[in-house]
Short mmCIF file of C-alpha atoms in Angstrom, two decimals:
data_model
loop_
_atom_site.label_atom_id
_atom_site.label_comp_id
_atom_site.label_asym_id
_atom_site.label_seq_id
_atom_site.Cartn_x
_atom_site.Cartn_y
_atom_site.Cartn_z
CA MET T 1 0.27 0.30 0.28
CA ASN T 2 1.30 3.19 -0.39
CA TYR T 3 -1.94 5.02 1.23
CA TYR T 4 -4.02 4.69 4.23
CA SER T 5 -6.39 6.51 5.90
CA HIS T 6 -4.71 8.38 8.83
CA ASN T 7 -8.14 9.51 10.95
CA ILE T 8 -5.91 12.12 13.09
CA GLY T 9 -8.82 12.29 15.86
CA ASP T 10 -8.35 8.60 16.95
CA TYR T 11 -4.43 8.97 16.81
CA ALA T 12 -4.17 11.80 18.85
CA GLN T 13 -6.52 10.19 21.51
CA ALA T 14 -4.66 6.67 21.46
CA THR T 15 -1.33 7.91 21.50
CA MET T 16 -1.82 11.23 23.93
CA HIS T 17 0.01 9.28 26.94
CA LEU T 18 3.21 8.24 24.83
CA THR T 19 6.53 10.27 24.22
CA LEU T 20 8.16 11.65 21.85
CA VAL T 21 10.61 8.40 21.40
CA GLU T 22 7.22 6.26 21.51
CA ASP T 23 5.14 7.63 19.44
CA ALA T 24 8.13 8.27 16.91
CA VAL T 25 8.50 4.35 16.87
CA TYR T 26 4.74 3.60 16.42
CA SER T 27 4.73 5.88 13.96
CA ARG T 28 7.32 4.21 11.67
CA LEU T 29 5.92 0.66 12.65
CA LEU T 30 2.44 1.24 11.60
CA ARG T 31 4.36 2.64 7.88
CA ARG T 32 6.03 -0.46 7.72
CA TYR T 33 2.86 -1.90 8.69
CA TYR T 34 1.37 -0.67 5.87
CA ALA T 35 4.09 -0.22 3.04
CA GLU T 36 4.44 -4.32 3.78
CA GLU T 37 0.42 -5.13 3.97
CA GLN T 38 1.63 -7.97 6.83
CA PRO T 39 2.95 -8.15 10.58
CA ILE T 40 5.89 -7.52 12.03
CA ALA T 41 8.37 -9.95 12.70
CA ALA T 42 8.87 -11.56 15.97
CA ASP T 43 12.24 -10.21 15.71
CA LEU T 44 13.19 -7.62 18.12
CA VAL T 45 16.30 -6.87 17.17
CA MET T 46 15.11 -6.43 13.40
CA VAL T 47 12.41 -4.52 14.56
CA CYS T 48 15.07 -2.04 16.34
CA ARG T 49 16.87 -1.36 13.18
CA TRP T 50 13.68 -1.12 11.18
CA VAL T 51 12.94 1.71 13.14
CA GLY T 52 16.10 3.37 13.77
CA ALA T 53 16.25 2.14 17.72
CA ARG T 54 19.26 2.66 18.72
CA THR T 55 19.86 3.53 21.61
CA SER T 56 18.81 2.32 24.45
CA GLU T 57 15.93 4.62 25.63
CA GLU T 58 15.28 3.48 22.08
CA LYS T 59 15.14 0.16 21.98
CA GLU T 60 12.64 0.26 25.64
CA ALA T 61 10.39 1.93 23.34
CA VAL T 62 9.78 -0.35 20.54
CA GLN T 63 9.30 -3.20 23.41
CA VAL T 64 6.86 -0.51 25.23
CA VAL T 65 4.78 0.15 21.87
CA LEU T 66 4.97 -3.84 20.39
CA GLY T 67 3.56 -4.73 24.01
CA GLU T 68 0.57 -2.36 24.00
CA PHE T 69 -0.58 -1.60 20.12
CA PHE T 70 0.75 -5.15 18.80
CA GLU T 71 -0.32 -8.96 19.23
CA LEU T 72 2.18 -11.64 19.08
CA GLU T 73 0.15 -14.44 17.29
CA ASN T 74 2.00 -17.39 15.71
CA GLY T 75 5.84 -15.12 15.27
CA VAL T 76 4.40 -12.20 14.52
CA TYR T 77 2.41 -8.94 15.65
CA ARG T 78 -0.72 -7.89 14.38
CA ASN T 79 -2.34 -4.91 14.84
CA LYS T 80 -6.44 -4.90 14.79
CA ARG T 81 -7.08 -1.64 13.32
CA ALA T 82 -4.48 -2.44 10.27
CA ASP T 83 -5.54 -5.59 9.38
CA LEU T 84 -8.78 -4.01 8.64
CA GLU T 85 -7.45 -1.11 7.08
CA ILE T 86 -5.46 -3.63 4.85
CA GLN T 87 -8.25 -6.46 4.05
CA ALA T 88 -10.32 -3.16 3.42
CA TYR T 89 -7.72 -2.30 0.86
CA HIS T 90 -7.53 -5.11 -0.75
CA ALA T 91 -11.83 -6.22 -1.24
CA LYS T 92 -12.03 -2.45 -2.97
CA ALA T 93 -8.58 -3.06 -5.53
CA GLU T 94 -10.38 -6.18 -6.73
CA THR T 95 -14.23 -4.56 -7.22
CA ASN T 96 -12.19 -2.12 -9.38
CA ARG T 97 -10.07 -4.34 -11.03
CA LEU T 98 -13.36 -6.87 -12.27
CA ASN T 99 -15.04 -3.14 -13.22
CA GLY T 100 -12.32 -2.93 -15.45
CA LYS T 101 -12.67 -6.35 -17.36
CA LYS T 102 -16.47 -5.27 -17.45
CA GLY T 103 -15.17 -1.70 -19.47
CA GLY T 104 -15.58 0.64 -16.72
CA ARG T 105 -18.15 1.28 -14.00
CA PRO T 106 -21.56 0.75 -14.15
CA SER T 107 -24.01 3.06 -15.87
CA GLN T 108 -26.09 4.05 -13.20
CA LYS T 109 -30.34 3.97 -14.47
CA PRO T 110 -31.54 6.92 -15.81
CA LYS T 111 -33.49 8.83 -14.05
CA GLU T 112 -37.05 8.05 -13.49
CA THR T 113 -38.75 12.16 -14.28
CA GLN T 114 -36.99 15.07 -15.23
CA SER T 115 -37.57 18.71 -14.38
CA VAL T 116 -39.58 20.73 -15.87
CA ILE T 117 -38.80 24.47 -16.29
CA SER T 118 -40.72 26.82 -13.85
CA GLY T 119 -43.44 28.60 -16.22
CA LEU T 120 -44.17 25.95 -18.39
CA ALA T 121 -46.81 23.66 -19.34
CA ASN T 122 -46.68 20.01 -19.71
CA GLY T 123 -46.10 18.97 -23.65
CA THR T 124 -45.02 22.55 -24.37
CA GLN T 125 -41.61 22.42 -23.20
CA GLU T 126 -39.54 23.14 -26.47
CA GLU T 127 -37.58 20.07 -27.92
CA PRO T 128 -33.42 20.62 -27.13
CA SER T 129 -31.24 21.44 -29.91
CA ARG T 130 -30.17 19.01 -31.70
CA ASN T 131 -26.48 20.22 -31.62
CA PRO T 132 -26.19 21.70 -27.91
CA ASN T 133 -22.67 22.23 -28.18
CA GLN T 134 -23.61 25.33 -30.85
CA GLU T 135 -23.19 28.85 -29.61
CA PRO T 136 -26.38 30.16 -29.59
CA VAL T 137 -27.47 33.73 -30.84
CA THR T 138 -27.55 36.58 -29.55
CA LYS T 139 -29.03 40.27 -30.88
CA ASN T 140 -24.93 41.51 -30.65
CA GLN T 141 -24.77 38.44 -34.03
CA GLU T 142 -24.17 39.77 -37.35
CA PRO T 143 -25.94 38.74 -39.38
CA GLU T 144 -25.52 36.41 -42.64
CA LEU T 145 -24.18 37.46 -45.87
CA PRO T 146 -26.84 36.19 -48.12
CA LEU T 147 -25.18 33.82 -50.50
CA ALA T 148 -24.48 34.53 -54.34
CA PRO T 149 -26.41 34.36 -57.14
CA LYS T 150 -25.73 30.90 -58.91
CA GLY T 151 -23.16 31.99 -61.50
CA GLU T 152 -21.79 34.99 -59.20
CA GLY T 153 -19.16 33.42 -57.26
CA ASP T 154 -16.48 34.58 -59.10
CA ALA T 155 -16.90 37.62 -59.50
CA LEU T 156 -14.09 39.86 -58.02
CA VAL T 157 -14.56 42.33 -55.16
CA PRO T 158 -12.46 45.60 -54.95
CA ASP T 159 -10.25 45.07 -52.21
CA ALA T 160 -10.13 48.70 -50.15
CA GLY T 161 -6.76 48.52 -49.58
CA VAL T 162 -6.11 49.29 -53.05
CA GLU T 163 -6.29 52.01 -55.14
CA GLN T 164 -8.99 51.78 -57.59
CA ILE T 165 -8.08 53.23 -61.02
CA ASN T 166 -10.14 55.55 -62.52
CA PRO T 167 -9.24 56.67 -66.00
CA MET T 168 -10.34 60.09 -65.75
CA PHE T 169 -8.27 61.55 -62.30
CA ASP T 170 -5.99 60.13 -63.60
CA GLN T 171 -5.67 62.45 -66.38
CA PHE T 172 -6.67 65.35 -64.70
CA TRP T 173 -3.82 64.22 -62.02
CA ALA T 174 -1.22 63.68 -65.09
CA LYS T 175 -1.99 67.61 -66.18
CA TYR T 176 -2.35 69.28 -62.96
CA PRO T 177 1.10 70.55 -61.93
CA ASN T 178 0.67 70.67 -58.53
CA LYS T 179 0.40 67.39 -57.06
CA THR T 180 -0.02 67.56 -53.88
CA CYS T 181 -2.27 64.87 -51.54
CA LYS T 182 -3.67 62.51 -54.06
CA ALA T 183 -5.65 60.92 -52.17
CA LYS T 184 -7.08 64.02 -50.58
CA ALA T 185 -7.46 65.46 -54.15
CA ARG T 186 -9.03 61.52 -55.26
CA ALA T 187 -11.29 61.52 -52.39
CA LYS T 188 -12.86 64.65 -53.77
CA TRP T 189 -12.58 63.54 -57.63
CA ASP T 190 -15.07 60.18 -56.68
CA LYS T 191 -17.51 62.46 -54.21
CA LEU T 192 -17.43 64.49 -57.19
CA ASN T 193 -18.46 61.82 -59.58
CA PRO T 194 -17.87 64.04 -63.05
CA ASP T 195 -19.66 62.17 -66.22
CA ASP T 196 -18.22 62.80 -69.73
CA ALA T 197 -19.64 66.89 -70.18
CA LEU T 198 -18.32 68.26 -66.98
CA PHE T 199 -15.04 65.78 -67.10
CA ALA T 200 -14.73 68.51 -70.34
CA GLN T 201 -14.98 71.04 -68.20
CA ILE T 202 -13.17 70.21 -66.03
CA MET T 203 -10.09 69.47 -68.56
CA ALA T 204 -10.41 72.59 -70.46
CA GLY T 205 -10.77 74.91 -67.63
CA LEU T 206 -7.41 73.37 -66.67
CA ASP T 207 -5.85 73.77 -69.80
CA ARG T 208 -6.33 77.92 -69.85
CA GLN T 209 -5.22 77.63 -66.18
CA CYS T 210 -1.63 75.78 -66.78
CA ALA T 211 -0.84 78.98 -69.12
CA SER T 212 -2.45 81.71 -67.33
CA ALA T 213 0.22 83.95 -65.95
CA ALA T 214 -0.51 83.59 -62.32
CA TRP T 215 0.73 79.70 -62.80
CA VAL T 216 2.83 80.24 -65.31
CA LYS T 217 4.89 83.56 -62.78
CA ASP T 218 7.75 82.35 -60.01
CA GLY T 219 7.87 78.63 -61.40
CA GLY T 220 4.22 78.19 -60.70
CA GLN T 221 4.11 78.62 -56.80
CA PHE T 222 1.32 80.18 -56.79
CA VAL T 223 -0.24 77.05 -58.89
CA PRO T 224 -3.37 75.35 -55.89
CA HIS T 225 -3.34 72.31 -53.82
CA PRO T 226 -5.25 69.78 -56.82
CA THR T 227 -8.31 69.51 -53.64
CA THR T 228 -8.76 73.54 -53.38
CA TRP T 229 -8.98 73.61 -56.78
CA LEU T 230 -11.42 71.18 -57.01
CA ASN T 231 -13.62 72.00 -54.39
CA GLY T 232 -13.63 75.82 -55.83
CA GLU T 233 -14.61 74.85 -59.14
CA ARG T 234 -11.82 76.70 -60.71
CA TRP T 235 -11.99 75.24 -63.23
CA ASN T 236 -14.83 78.17 -64.67
CA ASP T 237 -12.50 80.81 -63.35
CA GLU T 238 -11.81 83.46 -66.07
CA VAL T 239 -7.78 83.60 -66.71
CA ARG T 240 -5.95 85.60 -68.48
CA ALA T 241 -3.04 84.17 -70.95
CA ALA T 242 1.16 84.47 -70.53
CA GLY T 243 1.33 85.18 -74.32
CA ASN T 244 -0.91 88.82 -73.16
CA VAL T 245 1.16 89.73 -69.51
CA HIS T 246 1.99 93.67 -70.48
CA HIS T 247 5.72 93.76 -69.43
CA LEU T 248 7.23 97.67 -68.37
CA GLY T 249 10.46 98.45 -69.75
CA SER T 250 13.42 99.72 -67.13
CA ARG T 251 13.76 103.04 -66.29
CA HIS T 252 17.31 103.40 -67.02
CA VAL T 253 17.89 104.23 -70.31
CA GLY T 254 20.94 105.57 -72.13
CA LEU T 255 23.81 104.09 -69.99
CA ASN T 256 25.92 103.11 -72.73
CA ASP T 257 25.81 106.73 -73.68
CA GLN T 258 27.35 108.09 -70.41
CA ASP T 259 30.55 109.39 -69.95
CA TYR T 260 32.16 108.09 -66.80
CA SER T 261 35.37 109.15 -67.22
CA ARG T 262 34.63 112.80 -67.36
CA ASP T 263 35.80 115.03 -64.25
CA LEU T 264 38.77 112.48 -63.23
CA GLU T 265 41.96 111.75 -63.89
CA ALA T 266 43.46 109.70 -66.36
CA ASN T 267 47.00 107.39 -64.51
CA GLY T 268 49.82 105.83 -66.95
CA ASP T 269 47.88 102.65 -66.38
CA GLY T 270 44.96 103.22 -68.57
CA THR T 271 42.66 103.93 -64.63
CA TYR T 272 41.71 107.22 -63.24
CA ARG T 273 41.85 108.79 -59.61
CA PHE T 274 39.44 110.78 -58.46
#
């Protein structure tokens, strides 16, 4: 036996009068008894060695414990309580062995009556789900998407993470000189969603403004952002072409006709001094 039931109350009541050494001897003898599942041999020298009794006091304690808690029968020391525990252990082990041959413990009889949920009359109890492990459908559960009609299962679904091609916007973006914030411009273009006629107006207005004085001067630094241009419908603006700009002449004329050496004294090396 690797295990035995130890009733603390019974043991304490039976051994409270023992000395510390006697209590230790009795505990070791019981462990030996259960481990071997047999009585203690009536060999005092061997018993003292089993429990580790070395001194005269310890050997005397062995004799006291054997005489009080064990009975000498047919050359062995028996303990009635230990014999009962070993007998019960073997009976239980035999029962488990027989049940194992039969395939385990016998099945319990089903209860003849079942409890009825309060509030449900007889005959109105709902049938249980055929799949009890299925997760219940809650109000927060997303509705199932309808199945695609037959033949449409292979249709391509646009990927939200990939920019879709828009030929009209691509033409606009290729021509617009200030390529800034393309995503915002594309969003505005999609919201505007021009048809062919409006697209023609936008591109015509863009052509005019690309040649305007305001967009040409200073390297085009005054060209607005494309989103701003679309928001303001600037393709409708009236513009002045860059070729019509009047350039003012310089106020400094006749510089080559001036005599800058007048009133100066000439040096021998061709330079002048004041």
